[in-house]
Each structure stands twice: as C-alpha cells, then as structure tokens.
mmCIF file of C-alpha atoms in Angstrom:
data_model
loop_
_atom_site.group_PDB
_atom_site.id
_atom_site.type_symbol
_atom_site.label_atom_id
_atom_site.label_comp_id
_atom_site.label_asym_id
_atom_site.label_seq_id
_atom_site.Cartn_x
_atom_site.Cartn_y
_atom_site.Cartn_z
ATOM 1 C CA MET A 1 119.561 127.616 96.701
ATOM 2 C CA GLN A 2 121.306 124.675 96.283
ATOM 3 C CA LEU A 3 121.265 121.910 98.924
ATOM 4 C CA THR A 4 124.535 121.484 99.014
ATOM 5 C CA ASP A 5 124.726 125.105 100.108
ATOM 6 C CA ALA A 6 122.168 124.456 103.028
ATOM 7 C CA ILE A 7 124.203 121.597 104.702
ATOM 8 C CA GLU A 8 125.801 122.050 107.909
ATOM 9 C CA ILE A 9 128.107 119.518 109.162
ATOM 10 C CA ARG A 10 128.687 119.894 113.089
ATOM 11 C CA GLU A 11 129.531 117.636 116.296
ATOM 12 C CA PHE A 12 126.951 115.478 117.893
ATOM 13 C CA VAL A 13 124.954 116.959 120.635
ATOM 14 C CA GLU A 14 122.751 115.200 123.328
ATOM 15 C CA ASN A 15 119.257 116.713 120.920
ATOM 16 C CA ASP A 16 120.751 114.774 118.076
ATOM 17 C CA HIS A 17 119.863 111.278 119.543
ATOM 18 C CA GLU A 18 116.516 110.741 117.646
ATOM 19 C CA GLY A 19 117.628 112.129 114.569
ATOM 20 C CA VAL A 20 120.910 109.480 114.316
ATOM 21 C CA ARG A 21 118.372 106.895 115.312
ATOM 22 C CA ARG A 22 116.447 107.684 112.208
ATOM 23 C CA VAL A 23 119.488 107.827 109.918
ATOM 24 C CA ALA A 24 120.756 104.851 111.313
ATOM 25 C CA ASN A 25 117.489 102.520 111.172
ATOM 26 C CA GLU A 26 117.090 103.497 107.941
ATOM 27 C CA ALA A 27 120.792 103.121 106.813
ATOM 28 C CA HIS A 28 120.884 99.905 108.377
ATOM 29 C CA ALA A 29 117.363 98.571 106.490
ATOM 30 C CA PHE A 30 119.013 99.658 103.439
ATOM 31 C CA LEU A 31 122.688 97.723 104.188
ATOM 32 C CA ARG A 32 120.847 94.810 105.114
ATOM 33 C CA LYS A 33 119.670 94.093 101.731
ATOM 34 C CA PHE A 34 123.413 93.298 100.846
ATOM 35 C CA TYR A 35 125.027 91.859 104.060
ATOM 36 C CA ILE A 36 123.907 90.531 107.286
ATOM 37 C CA TRP A 37 126.590 90.389 110.813
ATOM 38 C CA LYS A 38 127.270 86.733 111.317
ATOM 39 C CA PRO A 39 125.839 85.495 114.799
ATOM 40 C CA GLY A 40 128.503 85.642 117.586
ATOM 41 C CA ARG A 41 130.870 88.643 115.883
ATOM 42 C CA ASN A 42 133.344 90.358 118.008
ATOM 43 C CA ARG A 43 132.065 93.496 118.683
ATOM 44 C CA ALA A 44 135.403 94.929 119.834
ATOM 45 C CA GLU A 45 135.399 96.846 116.510
ATOM 46 C CA THR A 46 132.238 99.631 117.655
ATOM 47 C CA ASP A 47 133.907 100.334 121.453
ATOM 48 C CA ARG A 48 136.826 101.937 120.319
ATOM 49 C CA PRO A 49 136.521 105.962 121.408
ATOM 50 C CA TYR A 50 135.265 108.078 118.097
ATOM 51 C CA VAL A 51 133.872 111.611 117.417
ATOM 52 C CA ARG A 52 130.509 111.716 115.930
ATOM 53 C CA LEU A 53 129.478 114.366 113.137
ATOM 54 C CA VAL A 54 125.829 114.982 112.000
ATOM 55 C CA ALA A 55 124.957 116.561 108.732
ATOM 56 C CA THR A 56 121.840 119.272 109.307
ATOM 57 C CA ILE A 57 119.748 121.029 107.092
ATOM 58 C CA GLY A 58 117.705 123.716 109.223
ATOM 59 C CA SER A 59 117.038 121.372 112.343
ATOM 60 C CA ILE A 60 116.849 118.397 110.579
ATOM 61 C CA VAL A 61 119.067 115.305 110.685
ATOM 62 C CA VAL A 62 119.470 113.912 107.615
ATOM 63 C CA GLY A 63 123.401 111.930 107.765
ATOM 64 C CA THR A 64 125.843 110.861 110.262
ATOM 65 C CA LEU A 65 129.568 109.702 110.650
ATOM 66 C CA THR A 66 131.558 108.717 112.993
ATOM 67 C CA TYR A 67 135.541 109.098 112.766
ATOM 68 C CA GLU A 68 139.056 108.418 114.922
ATOM 69 C CA THR A 69 141.952 110.387 114.480
ATOM 70 C CA HIS A 70 145.057 108.061 114.510
ATOM 71 C CA LYS A 71 148.710 109.310 114.761
ATOM 72 C CA ASP A 72 149.014 108.975 110.789
ATOM 73 C CA HIS A 73 145.680 108.924 109.426
ATOM 74 C CA ILE A 74 141.794 109.734 110.194
ATOM 75 C CA TYR A 75 139.796 106.656 109.706
ATOM 76 C CA PHE A 76 135.549 107.139 109.466
ATOM 77 C CA GLY A 77 132.753 104.641 109.546
ATOM 78 C CA SER A 78 129.110 104.510 110.152
ATOM 79 C CA LEU A 79 128.319 107.010 106.982
ATOM 80 C CA GLY A 80 124.719 107.298 106.825
ATOM 81 C CA VAL A 81 122.537 109.442 105.398
ATOM 82 C CA LEU A 82 118.320 109.693 104.942
ATOM 83 C CA SER A 83 117.207 108.325 101.328
ATOM 84 C CA ASP A 84 115.162 111.579 100.435
ATOM 85 C CA TYR A 85 118.884 113.582 101.041
ATOM 86 C CA ARG A 86 121.157 110.738 99.167
ATOM 87 C CA HIS A 87 122.875 112.535 95.995
ATOM 88 C CA HIS A 88 122.526 115.948 97.587
ATOM 89 C CA GLY A 89 126.194 116.068 98.691
ATOM 90 C CA VAL A 90 126.035 115.037 102.436
ATOM 91 C CA ALA A 91 128.786 112.309 102.080
ATOM 92 C CA ARG A 92 131.043 115.110 100.287
ATOM 93 C CA SER A 93 130.282 117.759 103.263
ATOM 94 C CA PHE A 94 131.506 115.101 105.504
ATOM 95 C CA VAL A 95 134.697 114.414 103.575
ATOM 96 C CA THR A 96 135.247 117.777 103.134
ATOM 97 C CA TYR A 97 135.140 118.542 107.108
ATOM 98 C CA LEU A 98 136.998 115.508 107.400
ATOM 99 C CA GLU A 99 139.628 117.047 105.226
ATOM 100 C CA SER A 100 139.775 120.466 107.303
ATOM 101 C CA VAL A 101 140.133 118.376 110.702
ATOM 102 C CA ALA A 102 142.842 116.717 109.091
ATOM 103 C CA PHE A 103 144.606 120.053 107.716
ATOM 104 C CA SER A 104 144.019 121.286 111.218
ATOM 105 C CA ILE A 105 146.464 118.551 112.815
ATOM 106 C CA GLY A 106 148.940 117.834 110.170
ATOM 107 C CA ILE A 107 147.200 114.602 109.059
ATOM 108 C CA PHE A 108 147.409 113.693 105.203
ATOM 109 C CA LEU A 109 145.596 110.630 104.914
ATOM 110 C CA ILE A 110 142.147 109.440 105.306
ATOM 111 C CA GLN A 111 140.624 106.016 105.235
ATOM 112 C CA CYS A 112 137.273 104.124 105.710
ATOM 113 C CA ASP A 113 136.090 100.684 104.684
ATOM 114 C CA THR A 114 133.011 99.644 102.837
ATOM 115 C CA ILE A 115 131.255 96.527 101.693
ATOM 116 C CA GLU A 116 131.859 96.081 98.130
ATOM 117 C CA GLU A 117 128.465 94.820 97.097
ATOM 118 C CA THR A 118 126.655 97.965 98.041
ATOM 119 C CA GLY A 119 127.534 99.994 95.495
ATOM 120 C CA ASN A 120 129.243 102.458 97.665
ATOM 121 C CA VAL A 121 132.656 101.819 96.343
ATOM 122 C CA ALA A 122 131.880 104.131 93.481
ATOM 123 C CA ILE A 123 130.675 107.021 95.794
ATOM 124 C CA PHE A 124 133.915 106.977 97.305
ATOM 125 C CA GLU A 125 135.566 107.068 94.237
ATOM 126 C CA LYS A 126 133.954 109.957 93.244
ATOM 127 C CA LEU A 127 134.856 111.873 96.338
ATOM 128 C CA GLY A 128 138.405 110.981 95.570
ATOM 129 C CA PHE A 129 138.981 107.613 97.331
ATOM 130 C CA GLN A 130 141.009 104.760 95.847
ATOM 131 C CA GLU A 131 140.714 100.998 96.616
ATOM 132 C CA PHE A 132 143.848 99.540 98.499
ATOM 133 C CA SER A 133 142.583 96.650 100.254
ATOM 134 C CA ARG A 134 140.253 93.884 99.322
ATOM 135 C CA VAL A 135 139.135 91.187 101.695
ATOM 136 C CA ILE A 136 136.652 88.367 101.763
ATOM 137 C CA SER A 137 134.807 89.515 105.301
ATOM 138 C CA LYS A 138 134.944 86.835 108.094
ATOM 139 C CA ASP A 139 132.109 88.234 109.823
ATOM 140 C CA ARG A 140 129.204 89.273 107.681
ATOM 141 C CA SER A 141 127.615 87.329 104.462
ATOM 142 C CA SER A 142 124.996 88.203 102.160
ATOM 143 C CA PRO A 143 121.592 87.692 103.440
ATOM 144 C CA ASP A 144 121.670 84.493 101.013
ATOM 145 C CA GLY A 145 125.011 83.299 103.026
ATOM 146 C CA GLU A 146 127.148 84.144 100.383
ATOM 147 C CA LEU A 147 130.653 85.691 100.995
ATOM 148 C CA VAL A 148 131.016 89.386 100.859
ATOM 149 C CA TYR A 149 133.877 91.912 100.742
ATOM 150 C CA ILE A 150 135.500 94.548 102.789
ATOM 151 C CA ILE A 151 136.684 97.247 100.759
ATOM 152 C CA SER A 152 139.282 99.825 102.187
ATOM 153 C CA LEU A 153 139.837 102.899 100.698
ATOM 154 C CA GLN A 154 142.008 106.031 101.207
ATOM 155 C CA LYS A 155 142.018 109.730 100.283
ATOM 156 C CA TRP A 156 145.644 111.215 100.530
ATOM 157 C CA LEU A 157 145.159 115.084 100.813
ATOM 158 C CA SER A 158 147.235 117.591 99.045
ATOM 159 C CA PHE A 159 147.215 120.854 100.800
ATOM 160 C CA THR A 160 148.622 123.213 98.271
ATOM 161 C CA LYS A 161 145.452 125.629 98.175
ATOM 162 C CA SER A 162 144.407 127.239 101.342
ATOM 163 C CA ARG A 163 142.026 125.711 103.579
ATOM 164 C CA SER A 164 139.910 126.510 106.265
ATOM 165 C CA THR A 165 139.996 124.965 109.681
ATOM 166 C CA ALA A 166 137.045 122.668 110.576
ATOM 167 C CA GLY A 167 134.351 123.856 112.810
#
C-alpha cells in the first residue's frame, strides 16, 4: 500500500491537540530558517474564524491546515506537515479535500499565500495553483533582516468530472 492511500483528511477534534502542536512546532522551526515575524505585528489576521483539518496516518497526526470559506473562494493557510511525511502526498490530499468542500458549496476558486523564500511556491504550482500576486511582506523579514515576498496563489476548479463530496 502506498503512503498516499493511508492518508485520511478530517476535521480537527479535541484529541488532536498534541499532534497538531507537534506539527506546528516542527513546521514553524523549519519556516524560521526563511522568515521571522517583526515585533508588534497585527495579529488580527490570525483571529479570524477558520476550520482546522488534520491529516492522519493511523492514529498519528502528520499534517494540519486551516481554511476559511468566503462568498467566492476558499482560502487556506497554516499548512504544515511533519518532515518524515513531506513529499508523500499530504499537501495534495489536503487540496483534494478542499476541492471537494468547494464543489459541495458551489465555489470554484481556492487561494493561499506563501513566503517565496521557503520554496513552497513550486509545491503549490505542482498542485495546480498559479501565482496572482507578489508583494513585499510588511510584517516579516528574513532572519538577517532582508525583505521577503508574499506570493498569493490560486487554483480555479473545473467540475467537468464527477467528484465526491467532502467527508
């Protein structure tokens, strides 16, 4: 059995706290190699309501993602995957799940942001996303104080094929 066949995507439940914390700590440690938050940043963007998903293999939380549903699109962020499970289809499984959510509510656009310097743009492009905006981050910099760029990506969905609805 391939690893991708074993990945389950579902909504967060209370018992997932420790697993989500582990994923977040590892993902943040990796990202701090590329960017840091500037002191006094506006935290309002992180206080919006969202749905948290987890990716599990057996009883292990191997990834997490948050998303918000808007009138015309789904926006996701906070995508993190444990290093031992990267490049094994976890991000693709999350995107497939979000496509099913979008389909079930009649939305045809999924968006996300990433910091260019992390190298994640290429991963999202492999998943069918295209860049639509590139701006200098006002609240983040490299650990050396250099500018970093926020890349906004989007994926327009085509529902010409039959799809199953999210879980």
